[in-house]
Each structure stands twice: as C-alpha cells, then as structure tokens.
mmCIF file of C-alpha atoms and ligand atoms in Angstrom:
data_model
loop_
_atom_site.group_PDB
_atom_site.id
_atom_site.type_symbol
_atom_site.label_atom_id
_atom_site.label_comp_id
_atom_site.label_asym_id
_atom_site.label_seq_id
_atom_site.Cartn_x
_atom_site.Cartn_y
_atom_site.Cartn_z
ATOM 1 C CA MET A 275 11.911 0.769 -16.902
ATOM 2 C CA THR A 276 12.735 2.163 -13.472
ATOM 3 C CA ARG A 277 14.721 5.293 -12.637
ATOM 4 C CA PRO A 278 16.648 6.184 -9.512
ATOM 5 C CA GLY A 279 14.549 8.338 -7.237
ATOM 6 C CA PRO A 280 15.578 11.367 -5.194
ATOM 7 C CA GLY A 281 18.335 10.980 -2.604
ATOM 8 C CA THR A 282 19.906 7.791 -4.339
ATOM 9 C CA THR A 283 23.553 7.927 -3.633
ATOM 10 C CA ALA A 284 26.045 6.078 -5.727
ATOM 11 C CA GLY A 285 28.689 4.151 -3.795
ATOM 12 C CA ALA A 286 26.854 4.395 -0.360
ATOM 13 C CA LYS A 287 26.117 1.233 1.781
ATOM 14 C CA ALA A 288 23.631 -0.970 0.086
ATOM 15 C CA PRO A 289 20.020 -0.114 1.192
ATOM 16 C CA ALA A 290 18.066 -2.778 3.065
ATOM 17 C CA TYR A 291 14.863 -2.068 1.069
ATOM 18 C CA LEU A 292 13.790 -1.063 -2.365
ATOM 19 C CA ALA A 293 10.719 0.905 -2.645
ATOM 20 C CA LEU A 294 8.917 1.132 -6.017
ATOM 21 C CA THR A 295 7.184 4.382 -6.623
ATOM 22 C CA ARG A 296 5.263 6.012 -9.530
ATOM 23 C CA ALA A 297 4.986 9.746 -10.203
ATOM 24 C CA VAL A 298 1.860 11.673 -9.480
ATOM 25 C CA SER A 299 -0.203 11.983 -12.572
ATOM 26 C CA PRO A 300 -1.017 15.539 -13.729
ATOM 27 C CA ARG A 301 -4.501 14.097 -13.994
ATOM 28 C CA LEU A 302 -4.708 13.076 -10.417
ATOM 29 C CA ALA A 303 -7.921 15.001 -9.876
ATOM 30 C CA GLU A 304 -9.704 12.604 -12.377
ATOM 31 C CA CYS A 305 -8.981 9.712 -9.922
ATOM 32 C CA GLU A 306 -11.506 6.960 -9.155
ATOM 33 C CA LEU A 307 -13.549 7.658 -5.987
ATOM 34 C CA THR A 308 -15.822 5.355 -4.130
ATOM 35 C CA HIS A 309 -16.452 6.635 -0.611
ATOM 36 C CA LEU A 310 -15.325 10.181 -0.691
ATOM 37 C CA ALA A 311 -16.937 13.076 -2.459
ATOM 38 C CA ARG A 312 -14.829 14.864 -5.078
ATOM 39 C CA THR A 313 -12.983 17.910 -3.738
ATOM 40 C CA PRO A 314 -10.364 19.917 -5.467
ATOM 41 C CA ILE A 315 -6.911 18.364 -5.608
ATOM 42 C CA ASP A 316 -3.867 20.655 -5.796
ATOM 43 C CA VAL A 317 -1.721 18.784 -8.120
ATOM 44 C CA PRO A 318 1.534 20.701 -7.587
ATOM 45 C CA THR A 319 1.056 20.287 -3.703
ATOM 46 C CA ALA A 320 0.529 16.559 -4.535
ATOM 47 C CA PHE A 321 3.864 16.425 -6.398
ATOM 48 C CA ALA A 322 5.668 18.142 -3.559
ATOM 49 C CA GLN A 323 4.093 15.850 -0.933
ATOM 50 C CA HIS A 324 5.021 12.834 -2.935
ATOM 51 C CA HIS A 325 8.584 13.952 -3.344
ATOM 52 C CA ARG A 326 8.831 14.408 0.477
ATOM 53 C CA TYR A 327 7.348 10.929 0.896
ATOM 54 C CA GLU A 328 10.044 9.512 -1.362
ATOM 55 C CA GLN A 329 12.815 11.462 0.425
ATOM 56 C CA LEU A 330 11.545 10.116 3.774
ATOM 57 C CA LEU A 331 11.735 6.415 2.491
ATOM 58 C CA THR A 332 15.232 7.079 1.297
ATOM 59 C CA SER A 333 16.211 8.478 4.699
ATOM 60 C CA LEU A 334 14.785 5.381 6.265
ATOM 61 C CA GLY A 335 16.983 3.004 4.275
ATOM 62 C CA CYS A 336 15.150 2.459 1.017
ATOM 63 C CA GLU A 337 16.424 2.714 -2.510
ATOM 64 C CA VAL A 338 13.645 4.521 -4.225
ATOM 65 C CA ARG A 339 13.031 3.443 -7.808
ATOM 66 C CA ARG A 340 10.535 5.054 -9.896
ATOM 67 C CA VAL A 341 8.535 3.065 -12.286
ATOM 68 C CA ALA A 342 8.131 4.791 -15.610
ATOM 69 C CA PRO A 343 5.310 7.397 -15.147
ATOM 70 C CA ALA A 344 1.810 6.862 -16.556
ATOM 71 C CA PRO A 345 0.586 10.508 -16.891
ATOM 72 C CA ASP A 346 -2.660 9.355 -18.616
ATOM 73 C CA HIS A 347 -3.529 7.165 -15.708
ATOM 74 C CA PRO A 348 -4.914 9.375 -12.825
ATOM 75 C CA ASP A 349 -4.505 6.767 -10.149
ATOM 76 C CA SER A 350 -1.051 5.385 -11.223
ATOM 77 C CA VAL A 351 0.665 6.941 -8.247
ATOM 78 C CA PHE A 352 -1.077 4.284 -6.143
ATOM 79 C CA ILE A 353 1.264 1.569 -7.120
ATOM 80 C CA GLU A 354 0.426 -0.575 -4.256
ATOM 81 C CA ASP A 355 -2.705 -1.683 -5.916
ATOM 82 C CA THR A 356 -0.855 -3.293 -8.973
ATOM 83 C CA ALA A 357 1.215 -5.937 -7.131
ATOM 84 C CA VAL A 358 1.785 -7.651 -3.757
ATOM 85 C CA VAL A 359 5.311 -8.296 -2.988
ATOM 86 C CA PHE A 360 6.717 -11.024 -0.587
ATOM 87 C CA ASP A 361 10.308 -12.034 -0.050
ATOM 88 C CA ASP A 362 9.817 -15.091 -2.175
ATOM 89 C CA VAL A 363 7.274 -14.223 -4.769
ATOM 90 C CA ALA A 364 5.346 -11.149 -6.195
ATOM 91 C CA VAL A 365 1.734 -11.311 -7.185
ATOM 92 C CA VAL A 366 0.806 -9.115 -10.197
ATOM 93 C CA THR A 367 -2.837 -7.973 -9.644
ATOM 94 C CA ARG A 368 -5.704 -7.552 -11.833
ATOM 95 C CA PRO A 369 -7.155 -4.219 -10.334
ATOM 96 C CA GLY A 370 -10.868 -4.180 -9.580
ATOM 97 C CA ALA A 371 -11.360 -0.836 -11.302
ATOM 98 C CA PRO A 372 -11.154 -1.272 -15.120
ATOM 99 C CA SER A 373 -9.665 2.209 -15.539
ATOM 100 C CA ARG A 374 -6.514 1.036 -13.563
ATOM 101 C CA ARG A 375 -5.825 -2.335 -15.372
ATOM 102 C CA ALA A 376 -3.318 -0.727 -17.723
ATOM 103 C CA GLU A 377 -1.257 0.367 -14.808
ATOM 104 C CA VAL A 378 -0.021 -3.037 -14.153
ATOM 105 C CA ARG A 379 2.243 -3.746 -17.149
ATOM 106 C CA ALA A 380 5.117 -1.374 -16.274
ATOM 107 C CA VAL A 381 5.012 -2.469 -12.695
ATOM 108 C CA GLU A 382 5.269 -6.126 -13.855
ATOM 109 C CA GLU A 383 8.357 -5.206 -15.880
ATOM 110 C CA ALA A 384 9.860 -3.573 -13.015
ATOM 111 C CA LEU A 385 9.396 -6.563 -10.692
ATOM 112 C CA THR A 386 10.693 -9.108 -13.114
ATOM 113 C CA PRO A 387 14.303 -8.985 -12.220
ATOM 114 C CA LEU A 388 13.400 -8.734 -8.564
ATOM 115 C CA ARG A 389 11.007 -11.596 -7.741
ATOM 116 C CA ALA A 390 9.474 -14.697 -9.236
ATOM 117 C CA LEU A 391 6.048 -13.536 -10.403
ATOM 118 C CA VAL A 392 2.607 -15.004 -10.410
ATOM 119 C CA ARG A 393 -0.568 -13.217 -11.744
ATOM 120 C CA ILE A 394 -4.105 -12.854 -10.853
ATOM 121 C CA VAL A 395 -6.074 -13.640 -14.045
ATOM 122 C CA ALA A 396 -9.419 -12.699 -15.302
ATOM 123 C CA PRO A 397 -12.221 -12.786 -14.502
ATOM 124 C CA ALA A 398 -10.882 -12.484 -10.935
ATOM 125 C CA ILE A 399 -10.019 -8.999 -9.494
ATOM 126 C CA LEU A 400 -7.765 -8.132 -6.673
ATOM 127 C CA ASP A 401 -6.228 -4.817 -5.545
ATOM 128 C CA GLY A 402 -3.013 -4.815 -3.482
ATOM 129 C CA GLY A 403 -4.485 -2.306 -1.260
ATOM 130 C CA ASP A 404 -6.831 -5.150 0.012
ATOM 131 C CA VAL A 405 -3.881 -7.396 0.972
ATOM 132 C CA CYS A 406 -2.464 -7.022 4.548
ATOM 133 C CA ALA A 407 0.342 -9.420 5.230
ATOM 134 C CA VAL A 408 1.662 -10.027 8.620
ATOM 135 C CA GLY A 409 4.397 -12.586 8.571
ATOM 136 C CA LYS A 410 3.009 -15.604 6.923
ATOM 137 C CA ARG A 411 -0.656 -14.532 7.621
ATOM 138 C CA VAL A 412 -2.242 -12.735 4.695
ATOM 139 C CA PHE A 413 -5.539 -11.050 5.301
ATOM 140 C CA VAL A 414 -7.501 -9.988 2.174
ATOM 141 C CA GLY A 415 -10.414 -7.601 2.061
ATOM 142 C CA ARG A 416 -13.571 -8.509 0.231
ATOM 143 C CA THR A 417 -14.382 -5.236 -1.278
ATOM 144 C CA THR A 418 -15.610 -3.722 -4.555
ATOM 145 C CA ARG A 419 -11.963 -4.107 -5.866
ATOM 146 C CA THR A 420 -11.329 -7.639 -4.707
ATOM 147 C CA ASP A 421 -13.643 -10.557 -5.110
ATOM 148 C CA ASP A 422 -13.745 -14.200 -3.896
ATOM 149 C CA ALA A 423 -12.167 -15.405 -7.111
ATOM 150 C CA GLY A 424 -9.213 -13.076 -6.629
ATOM 151 C CA ILE A 425 -8.861 -14.250 -3.070
ATOM 152 C CA ALA A 426 -9.001 -17.772 -4.121
ATOM 153 C CA GLN A 427 -6.319 -17.312 -6.677
ATOM 154 C CA LEU A 428 -4.155 -15.433 -4.179
ATOM 155 C CA ARG A 429 -4.559 -18.279 -1.725
ATOM 156 C CA THR A 430 -3.576 -20.912 -4.514
ATOM 157 C CA GLU A 431 -0.565 -18.944 -5.568
ATOM 158 C CA LEU A 432 0.755 -18.338 -1.978
ATOM 159 C CA ALA A 433 0.142 -21.775 -0.589
ATOM 160 C CA PRO A 434 3.439 -23.284 -2.033
ATOM 161 C CA PHE A 435 5.424 -20.501 -0.158
ATOM 162 C CA GLY A 436 3.758 -21.366 3.183
ATOM 163 C CA TYR A 437 1.391 -18.338 3.482
ATOM 164 C CA SER A 438 -2.123 -18.731 4.771
ATOM 165 C CA VAL A 439 -4.887 -16.410 3.357
ATOM 166 C CA ARG A 440 -7.900 -15.338 5.222
ATOM 167 C CA ALA A 441 -10.728 -13.337 3.661
ATOM 168 C CA VAL A 442 -11.908 -10.301 5.716
ATOM 169 C CA ASP A 443 -15.144 -8.384 5.123
ATOM 170 C CA VAL A 444 -14.606 -4.626 4.914
ATOM 171 C CA SER A 445 -17.274 -1.877 4.982
ATOM 172 C CA GLY A 446 -17.224 1.920 4.908
ATOM 173 C CA CYS A 447 -13.765 2.338 3.167
ATOM 174 C CA LEU A 448 -12.094 1.483 -0.223
ATOM 175 C CA HIS A 449 -9.630 -1.173 0.849
ATOM 176 C CA LEU A 450 -8.654 -3.502 3.666
ATOM 177 C CA LYS A 451 -5.629 -1.362 4.186
ATOM 178 C CA SER A 452 -7.766 1.754 4.746
ATOM 179 C CA ALA A 453 -9.064 -0.133 7.736
ATOM 180 C CA ALA A 454 -6.143 -2.123 8.923
ATOM 181 C CA THR A 455 -2.376 -2.423 8.627
ATOM 182 C CA ALA A 456 0.338 -4.127 10.511
ATOM 183 C CA ILE A 457 2.585 -2.124 12.872
ATOM 184 C CA ASP A 458 4.828 -4.989 13.651
ATOM 185 C CA ASP A 459 4.946 -8.666 13.248
ATOM 186 C CA HIS A 460 2.208 -9.493 15.738
ATOM 187 C CA THR A 461 0.075 -6.265 15.913
ATOM 188 C CA VAL A 462 -2.573 -4.725 13.570
ATOM 189 C CA LEU A 463 -3.822 -1.110 13.826
ATOM 190 C CA LEU A 464 -7.456 -0.946 12.847
ATOM 191 C CA ASN A 465 -10.708 0.971 12.603
ATOM 192 C CA PRO A 466 -12.981 -1.388 14.390
ATOM 193 C CA GLU A 467 -16.057 0.429 12.678
ATOM 194 C CA TRP A 468 -14.745 -0.988 9.195
ATOM 195 C CA VAL A 469 -13.420 -4.314 10.047
ATOM 196 C CA ASP A 470 -14.055 -6.900 12.805
ATOM 197 C CA ALA A 471 -10.868 -6.933 15.009
ATOM 198 C CA GLY A 472 -11.755 -10.626 15.958
ATOM 199 C CA LEU A 473 -10.925 -11.753 12.496
ATOM 200 C CA PHE A 474 -7.121 -10.931 13.093
ATOM 201 C CA ALA A 475 -6.904 -13.372 16.046
ATOM 202 C CA PRO A 476 -4.450 -14.482 17.378
ATOM 203 C CA LEU A 477 -2.802 -11.210 16.476
ATOM 204 C CA GLU A 478 -3.042 -8.198 18.821
ATOM 205 C CA THR A 479 -5.071 -5.292 17.630
ATOM 206 C CA VAL A 480 -4.873 -1.549 18.380
ATOM 207 C CA ALA A 481 -7.784 0.713 17.531
ATOM 208 C CA VAL A 482 -7.461 4.087 15.964
ATOM 209 C CA ASP A 483 -8.767 7.129 17.914
ATOM 210 C CA PRO A 484 -12.552 7.216 17.112
ATOM 211 C CA ALA A 485 -11.955 10.901 16.073
ATOM 212 C CA GLU A 486 -9.653 9.687 13.243
ATOM 213 C CA PRO A 487 -11.461 7.062 11.258
ATOM 214 C CA MET A 488 -8.832 7.258 8.360
ATOM 215 C CA ALA A 489 -5.889 6.606 10.707
ATOM 216 C CA ALA A 490 -5.350 2.878 10.349
ATOM 217 C CA ASN A 491 -3.089 3.153 7.288
ATOM 218 C CA VAL A 492 0.644 2.919 8.251
ATOM 219 C CA LEU A 493 3.564 1.911 6.241
ATOM 220 C CA ARG A 494 6.224 -0.289 7.880
ATOM 221 C CA ILE A 495 9.896 0.140 7.000
ATOM 222 C CA GLY A 496 11.570 -2.469 9.124
ATOM 223 C CA ASP A 497 10.686 -1.383 12.708
ATOM 224 C CA THR A 498 9.858 2.280 11.628
ATOM 225 C CA LEU A 499 6.412 3.591 10.636
ATOM 226 C CA VAL A 500 5.721 6.102 8.045
ATOM 227 C CA TYR A 501 2.351 7.870 8.726
ATOM 228 C CA ALA A 502 0.293 10.754 7.590
ATOM 229 C CA ASP A 503 0.529 13.784 9.719
ATOM 230 C CA ALA A 504 -3.194 14.211 9.979
ATOM 231 C CA TYR A 505 -3.773 11.691 12.931
ATOM 232 C CA PRO A 506 -2.010 12.952 16.040
ATOM 233 C CA LEU A 507 -4.266 11.141 18.348
ATOM 234 C CA THR A 508 -3.609 7.785 16.827
ATOM 235 C CA ARG A 509 -0.043 8.686 16.490
ATOM 236 C CA ALA A 510 0.171 9.253 20.280
ATOM 237 C CA ARG A 511 -1.292 5.716 20.737
ATOM 238 C CA LEU A 512 1.384 4.299 18.605
ATOM 239 C CA GLU A 513 4.258 6.218 20.224
ATOM 240 C CA ALA A 514 2.910 5.129 23.752
ATOM 241 C CA ARG A 515 3.610 1.586 22.579
ATOM 242 C CA GLY A 516 7.171 2.418 21.730
ATOM 243 C CA GLN A 517 6.677 2.814 18.041
ATOM 244 C CA VAL A 518 9.030 5.216 16.133
ATOM 245 C CA VAL A 519 6.740 7.201 13.808
ATOM 246 C CA HIS A 520 7.726 9.563 10.958
ATOM 247 C CA THR A 521 5.060 11.699 9.509
ATOM 248 C CA VAL A 522 4.392 13.170 6.096
ATOM 249 C CA ALA A 523 1.900 15.490 4.675
ATOM 250 C CA ALA A 524 -0.438 13.488 2.493
ATOM 251 C CA THR A 525 -3.580 15.812 2.018
ATOM 252 C CA GLU A 526 -3.878 15.566 -1.681
ATOM 253 C CA ILE A 527 -3.360 11.862 -1.853
ATOM 254 C CA ALA A 528 -5.999 11.462 0.761
ATOM 255 C CA LYS A 529 -8.473 13.473 -1.340
ATOM 256 C CA ALA A 530 -7.965 10.727 -4.040
ATOM 257 C CA GLU A 531 -8.809 8.169 -1.492
ATOM 258 C CA GLY A 532 -5.218 7.137 -0.988
ATOM 259 C CA ALA A 533 -2.852 6.803 1.860
ATOM 260 C CA VAL A 534 0.770 6.178 2.752
ATOM 261 C CA THR A 535 0.958 2.505 1.919
ATOM 262 C CA CYS A 536 -0.655 3.082 -1.545
ATOM 263 C CA CYS A 537 2.274 5.099 -2.967
ATOM 264 C CA SER A 538 4.939 2.449 -2.823
ATOM 265 C CA LEU A 539 5.848 -1.158 -3.155
ATOM 266 C CA VAL A 540 8.438 -1.898 -0.535
ATOM 267 C CA LEU A 541 10.626 -4.960 -1.060
ATOM 268 C CA ARG A 542 13.272 -6.367 1.164
ATOM 269 C CA ALA A 543 16.511 -5.965 -0.809
ATOM 270 C CA GLN A 544 18.036 -9.474 -1.717
ATOM 271 C CA ARG A 545 21.724 -9.734 -1.974
HETATM 272 C C1 CIR B 718 -8.771 4.417 -6.603
HETATM 273 O O1 CIR B 718 -10.013 4.502 -6.276
HETATM 274 O O2 CIR B 718 -8.294 3.329 -6.951
HETATM 275 C C2 CIR B 718 -7.714 5.407 -6.162
HETATM 276 N N1 CIR B 718 -8.416 6.713 -6.313
HETATM 277 C C3 CIR B 718 -7.146 5.221 -4.606
HETATM 278 C C4 CIR B 718 -6.511 4.014 -4.567
HETATM 279 C C5 CIR B 718 -5.803 3.891 -3.208
HETATM 280 N N2 CIR B 718 -5.085 2.825 -3.087
HETATM 281 C C6 CIR B 718 -4.913 2.081 -1.932
HETATM 282 O O3 CIR B 718 -5.579 2.418 -0.920
HETATM 283 N N3 CIR B 718 -4.129 1.037 -1.920
#
C-alpha cells in the first residue's frame, strides 16, 4: 500500500518522477551499523529531516509516495536497499542483513503496478545501495551486503534489457553508493580511498574533497542533485562544474550509516 506524501497536489501537472519513500522508524536508533560507532540518534529530528527531504523531492518534480511504514524495522527508511528500479524493470533485492529482509515485501507490492519485477533469490544477497547505474552501465559493489552470487543474478536478470553489470570492490564504507554515485550520464563522484576510480572507465570521475570522505553520495533528480548539507567543499566542486545542487540536513540518517540516495526509490514516471 502506498500513500501520497507531503506536497502532493491534486490536479497539478503530472510529475516526471515517482519517489517511493518510507517513514523513519521510531526504532531508528536500533539500526544496523557496520563502519560507524553507535552515537545517539535524535528520532524527532530524523522525522523532521526526512519530511524536508520529501518536500524537496516534491519541489523538484517528484510525486512522493510513501510505502506503508514498518515501525518495527529500524532501517526501513532506507528503502533504496530493497529494490533497484530501471525504466524497463525493477529488481527486488534480498538484503544482506538478515534483520532487513522483511522490509522487502511491502516495497515489492508498491512496485508491482509500476514495473515488471524480477527478484534476487536465496542464497544470494544484494543491497540496492550497492548498485550504481549510469545509463546502461551498472556498477555493483562487492561488500558485506552484496555477494558474487547476487551480482551474477543481477547480471543475468538485466542482460535481456541491455544493461552491462560490472563488479566493483569497495573498502572502508558500507555500500558502493557510499563511495560512488553518478552526477550525470557520464560522470561519477567518488571517494578514491574507498573505490578504484579506474574501474569506472570510460566514464569521467570527480573526487570528493579529501576532508569530506562521506561526500560521494548524491541523488539525481533529472539534471538536479540532492545532497547533504554537510559537505560544502565537495559541493563547491560540483557547482564549479555547473551542477545545480539542493541541500538537505541529513545528520540523523548519517548516524545510521545512511545518506540521501538511501531514503528513496526514484522512478521515471511512465505515461
Ligand atoms: C544498514 O546498515 O543497513 C542501515 N543502517 C543503513 C543503510 C543505508 N543504505 C544505503 O546506504 N543504501
């Protein structure tokens, strides 16, 4: 079941994108953590930051639809990990953390009317946060959450649609998309300490400012970028390239090892 999100206006011009989101769980502070030490999370602030994130997506042309909340699943706000959505197909994942596998079902239901679905099946594991698509090139992180079997299944499922899948080793962070995300159809923003820039050839790469190691996660909405407000040095690099960047506060999500891409599944609307 999905519900309209904030700012959805009846009768307005049809939005170009759908953004599926999921409410912050009141149990967010019990989230999985891999590379970060646990620090106190202010859940009311997390709710407020998430709401502003949804409002920004709406202002950028997304229809925000909330998947039914999963309050007993601390990490359920990180909807990105449960599916990977392309224009022609959506891949329902099998998350690497067992605590997160029950998050998938409601997302699968929400995607059913929107895309043809394929599934990653046991024993393979794959988190959506490990999948960085740049056009028809799909880079997939080999991490604690995504294994070679998951990557192989993804390759097989996407091949009929013309996508190539390349496995990429990642170190020092949770997911590939903590280390690298696309800023346009031919450029990847990355932290070269965590992923080898050469693996993205022939795409161009832009490095984060070394003082901002967590700054490689950016969410594209068309030609516009949604970005955490914590990385002014890297933001300046993006703006110097002519990128339009909109920032949001994401401090509480970051303490849960999440970032801006993790909190939505953005689909091009199909008419
Ligand atoms: C987890 O460990 O699964 C969550 N605490 C954070 C997931 C963040 N998701 C993402 O980067 N795609």
